[in-house]
mmCIF file of C-alpha atoms in Angstrom:
data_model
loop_
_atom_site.group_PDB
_atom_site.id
_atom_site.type_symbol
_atom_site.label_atom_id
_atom_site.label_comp_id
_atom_site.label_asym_id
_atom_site.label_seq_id
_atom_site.Cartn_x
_atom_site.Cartn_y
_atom_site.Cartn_z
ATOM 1 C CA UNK N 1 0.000 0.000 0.000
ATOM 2 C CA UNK N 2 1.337 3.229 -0.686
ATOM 3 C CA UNK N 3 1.469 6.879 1.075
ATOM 4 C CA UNK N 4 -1.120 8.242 -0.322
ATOM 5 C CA UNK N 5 -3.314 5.405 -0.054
ATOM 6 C CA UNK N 6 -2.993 5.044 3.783
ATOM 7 C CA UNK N 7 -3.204 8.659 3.901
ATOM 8 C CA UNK N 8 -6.802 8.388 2.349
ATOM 9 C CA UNK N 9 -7.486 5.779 4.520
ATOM 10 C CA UNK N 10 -6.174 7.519 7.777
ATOM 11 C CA UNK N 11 -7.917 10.612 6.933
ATOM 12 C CA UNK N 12 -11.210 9.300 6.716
ATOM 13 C CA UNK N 13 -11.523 6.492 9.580
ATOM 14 C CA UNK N 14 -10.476 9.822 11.446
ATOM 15 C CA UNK N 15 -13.402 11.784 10.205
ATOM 16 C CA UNK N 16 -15.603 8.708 11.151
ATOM 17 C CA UNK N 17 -15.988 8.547 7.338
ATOM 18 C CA UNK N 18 -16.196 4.676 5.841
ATOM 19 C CA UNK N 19 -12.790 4.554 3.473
ATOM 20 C CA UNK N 20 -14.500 2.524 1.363
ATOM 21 C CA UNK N 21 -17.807 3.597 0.765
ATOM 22 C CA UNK N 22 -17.183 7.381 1.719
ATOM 23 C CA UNK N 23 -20.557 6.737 4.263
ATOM 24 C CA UNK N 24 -20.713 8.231 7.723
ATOM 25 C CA UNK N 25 -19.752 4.663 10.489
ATOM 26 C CA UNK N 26 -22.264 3.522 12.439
ATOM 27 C CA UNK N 27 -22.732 4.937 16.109
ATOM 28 C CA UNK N 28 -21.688 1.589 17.383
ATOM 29 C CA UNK N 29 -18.018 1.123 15.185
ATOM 30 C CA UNK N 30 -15.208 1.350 17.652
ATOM 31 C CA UNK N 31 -13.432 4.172 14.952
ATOM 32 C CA UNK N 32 -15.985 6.511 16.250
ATOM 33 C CA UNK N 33 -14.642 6.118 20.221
ATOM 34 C CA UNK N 34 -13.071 9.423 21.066
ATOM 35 C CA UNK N 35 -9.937 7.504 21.807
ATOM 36 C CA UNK N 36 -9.777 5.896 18.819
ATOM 37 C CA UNK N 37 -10.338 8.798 16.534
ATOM 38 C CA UNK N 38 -7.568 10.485 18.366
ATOM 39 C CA UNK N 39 -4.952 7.529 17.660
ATOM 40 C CA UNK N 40 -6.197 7.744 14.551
ATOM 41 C CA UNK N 41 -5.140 11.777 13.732
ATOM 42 C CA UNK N 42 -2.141 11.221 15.136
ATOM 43 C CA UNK N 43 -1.379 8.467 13.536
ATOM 44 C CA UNK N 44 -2.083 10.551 10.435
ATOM 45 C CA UNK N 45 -0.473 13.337 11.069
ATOM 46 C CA UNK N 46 2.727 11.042 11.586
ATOM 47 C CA UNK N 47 2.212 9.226 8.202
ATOM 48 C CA UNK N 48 2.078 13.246 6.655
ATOM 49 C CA UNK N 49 5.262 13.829 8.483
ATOM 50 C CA UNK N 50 7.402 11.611 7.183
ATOM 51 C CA UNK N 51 9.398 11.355 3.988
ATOM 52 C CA UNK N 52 8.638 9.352 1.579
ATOM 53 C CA UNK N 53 9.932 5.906 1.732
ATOM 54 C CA UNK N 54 10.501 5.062 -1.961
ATOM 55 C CA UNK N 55 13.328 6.832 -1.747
ATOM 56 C CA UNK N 56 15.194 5.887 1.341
ATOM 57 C CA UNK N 57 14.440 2.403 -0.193
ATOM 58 C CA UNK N 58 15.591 3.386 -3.290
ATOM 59 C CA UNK N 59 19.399 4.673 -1.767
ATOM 60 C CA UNK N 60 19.526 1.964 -0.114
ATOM 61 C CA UNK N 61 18.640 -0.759 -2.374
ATOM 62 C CA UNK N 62 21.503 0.900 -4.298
ATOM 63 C CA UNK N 63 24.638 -0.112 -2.098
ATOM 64 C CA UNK N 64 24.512 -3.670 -2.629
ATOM 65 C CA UNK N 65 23.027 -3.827 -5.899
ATOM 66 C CA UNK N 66 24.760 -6.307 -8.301
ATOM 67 C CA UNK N 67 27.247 -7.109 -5.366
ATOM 68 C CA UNK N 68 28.152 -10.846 -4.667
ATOM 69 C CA UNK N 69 26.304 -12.759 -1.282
ATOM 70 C CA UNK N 70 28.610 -12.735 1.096
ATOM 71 C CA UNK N 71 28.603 -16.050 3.838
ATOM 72 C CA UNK N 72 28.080 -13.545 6.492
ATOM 73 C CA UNK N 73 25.005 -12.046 4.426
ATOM 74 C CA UNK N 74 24.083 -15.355 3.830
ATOM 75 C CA UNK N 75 23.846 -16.275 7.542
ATOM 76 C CA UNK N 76 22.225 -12.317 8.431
ATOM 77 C CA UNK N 77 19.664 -12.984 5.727
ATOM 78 C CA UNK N 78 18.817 -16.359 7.151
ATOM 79 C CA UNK N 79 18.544 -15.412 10.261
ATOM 80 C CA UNK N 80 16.566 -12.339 9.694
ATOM 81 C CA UNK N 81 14.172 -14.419 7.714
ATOM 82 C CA UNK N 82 13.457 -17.186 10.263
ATOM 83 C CA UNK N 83 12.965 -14.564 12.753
ATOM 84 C CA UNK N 84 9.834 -13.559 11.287
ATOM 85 C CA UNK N 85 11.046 -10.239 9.265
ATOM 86 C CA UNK N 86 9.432 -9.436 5.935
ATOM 87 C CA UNK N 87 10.887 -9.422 2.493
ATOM 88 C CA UNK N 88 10.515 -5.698 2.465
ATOM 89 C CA UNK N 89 12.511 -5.315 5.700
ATOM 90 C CA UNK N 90 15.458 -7.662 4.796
ATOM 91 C CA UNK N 91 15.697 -6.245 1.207
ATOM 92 C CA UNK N 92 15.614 -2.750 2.577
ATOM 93 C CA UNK N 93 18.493 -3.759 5.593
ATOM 94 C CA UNK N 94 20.700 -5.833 3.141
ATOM 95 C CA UNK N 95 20.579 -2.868 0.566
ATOM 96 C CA UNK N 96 19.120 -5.255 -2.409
ATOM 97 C CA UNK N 97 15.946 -5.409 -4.356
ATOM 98 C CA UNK N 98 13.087 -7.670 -3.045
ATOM 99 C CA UNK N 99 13.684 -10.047 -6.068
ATOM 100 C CA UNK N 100 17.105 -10.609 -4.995
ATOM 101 C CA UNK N 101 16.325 -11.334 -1.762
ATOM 102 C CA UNK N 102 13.559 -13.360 -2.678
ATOM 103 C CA UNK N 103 16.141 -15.269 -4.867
ATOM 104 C CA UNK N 104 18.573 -15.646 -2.577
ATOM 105 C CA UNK N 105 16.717 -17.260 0.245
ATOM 106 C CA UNK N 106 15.409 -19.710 -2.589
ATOM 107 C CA UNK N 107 18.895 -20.599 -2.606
ATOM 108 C CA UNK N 108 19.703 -20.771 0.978
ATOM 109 C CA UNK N 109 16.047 -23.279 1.293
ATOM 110 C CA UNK N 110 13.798 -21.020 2.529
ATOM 111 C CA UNK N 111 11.262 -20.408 0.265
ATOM 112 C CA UNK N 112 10.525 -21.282 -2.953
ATOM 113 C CA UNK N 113 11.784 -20.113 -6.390
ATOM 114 C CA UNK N 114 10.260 -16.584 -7.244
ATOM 115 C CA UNK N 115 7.826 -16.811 -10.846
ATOM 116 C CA UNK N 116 10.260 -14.365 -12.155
ATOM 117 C CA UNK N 117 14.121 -16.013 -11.348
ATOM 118 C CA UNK N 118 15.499 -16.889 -14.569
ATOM 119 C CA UNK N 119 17.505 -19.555 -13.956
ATOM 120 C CA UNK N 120 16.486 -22.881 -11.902
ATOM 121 C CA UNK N 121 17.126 -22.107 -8.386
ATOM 122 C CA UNK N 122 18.391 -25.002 -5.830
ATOM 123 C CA UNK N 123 19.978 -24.581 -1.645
ATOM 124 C CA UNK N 124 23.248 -23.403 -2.239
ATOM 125 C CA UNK N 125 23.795 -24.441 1.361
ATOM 126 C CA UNK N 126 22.399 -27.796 2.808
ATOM 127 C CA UNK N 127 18.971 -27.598 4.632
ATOM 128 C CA UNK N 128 18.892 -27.057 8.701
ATOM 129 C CA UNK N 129 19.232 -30.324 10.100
ATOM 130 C CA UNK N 130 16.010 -29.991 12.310
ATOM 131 C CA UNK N 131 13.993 -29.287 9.052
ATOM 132 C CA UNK N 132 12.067 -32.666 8.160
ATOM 133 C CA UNK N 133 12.568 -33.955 4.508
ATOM 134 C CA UNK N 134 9.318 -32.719 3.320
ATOM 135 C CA UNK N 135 10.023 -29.100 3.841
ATOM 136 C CA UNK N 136 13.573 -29.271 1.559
ATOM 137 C CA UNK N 137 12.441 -28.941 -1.745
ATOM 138 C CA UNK N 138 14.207 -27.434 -5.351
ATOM 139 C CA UNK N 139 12.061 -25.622 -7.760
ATOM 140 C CA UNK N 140 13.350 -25.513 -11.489
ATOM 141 C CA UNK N 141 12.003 -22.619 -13.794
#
C-alpha cells in the first residue's frame, strides 16, 4: 500500500468517514470512540510527516546492488528471515531489491523459487538439520 493510499485511509476512519464507501460509520463502530479517533489523527499526522519511503528504499537498495552474497550475508539474511522479518525489511536492511532477496533465500532453502528467477534455483547451502525432509524442496524454472 502506498502513502497516499494510507493517507486516504487515515484521513477518513479519522473523520468517522467509511474509506470505502465514503458513508458516515455507524454509532456503534469502535473508529468513532473518542480515543480511537484520536490515535487515529495522530497516527495521520505522523504518516504526513514523514518522507517518503521510496526513496530511502531506493538509496539503499543501491549499495549492494549487483554485489556478490557474502557467507556472512548469507547467515544475516537467514537469520533475519526465520525470525519472522518481511521481504521488504530484509531487502531494505541488506541494501538489495526484493527479487534478490527473494532469490537468494530460494537458494539458501527457505522459500521457494520466485515466478520471475530466470535460472532454476536449488539450496546453495544444505537444509537445517532440524527441518524434516518434506520441507527441503528445489524448484526448477
Amino acid at each position: 500500500m502506498d502513502r497516499d493510499q494510507t493517507t486516504l485511509i487515515l484521513s477518513a476512519l479519522s473523520t468517522g468517514v467509511d474509506p470505502l464507501t465514503g458513508q458516515p460509520l455507524p454509532d456503534g463502530s469502535p473508529c468513532r470512540h473518542p480515543d480511537v479517533l484520536q490515535a487515529l489523527a495522530d497516527a495521520l499526522h505522523r504518516v504526513e510527516s514523514c518522507s517518503p519511503a521510496p526513496d530511502r528504499r531506493k538509496a539503499e537498495r543501491a549499495a549492494n546492488l549487483g554485489k556478490p552474497w557474502s557467507a556472512d550475508e548469507d547467515t544475516r539474511l537467514a537469520a533475519g528471515f526465520d525470525a519472522g522479518a518481511t521481504i521488504e525489511a530484509l531487502a531494505a536492511g541488506h541494501g538489495r531489491s526484493r527479487l534478490a532477496v527473494e532469490i537468494r533465500l530460494a537458494r539458501l532453502g527457505r522459500l521457494p523459487a520466485p515466478p520471475a528467477a530466470r535460472y532454476p534455483i536449488g539450496p546453495s547451502v544444505p537444509p537445517r538439520a532440524e527441518e524434516p525432509a518434506a520441507a527441503r524442496y528445489v524448484i526448477a524454472a
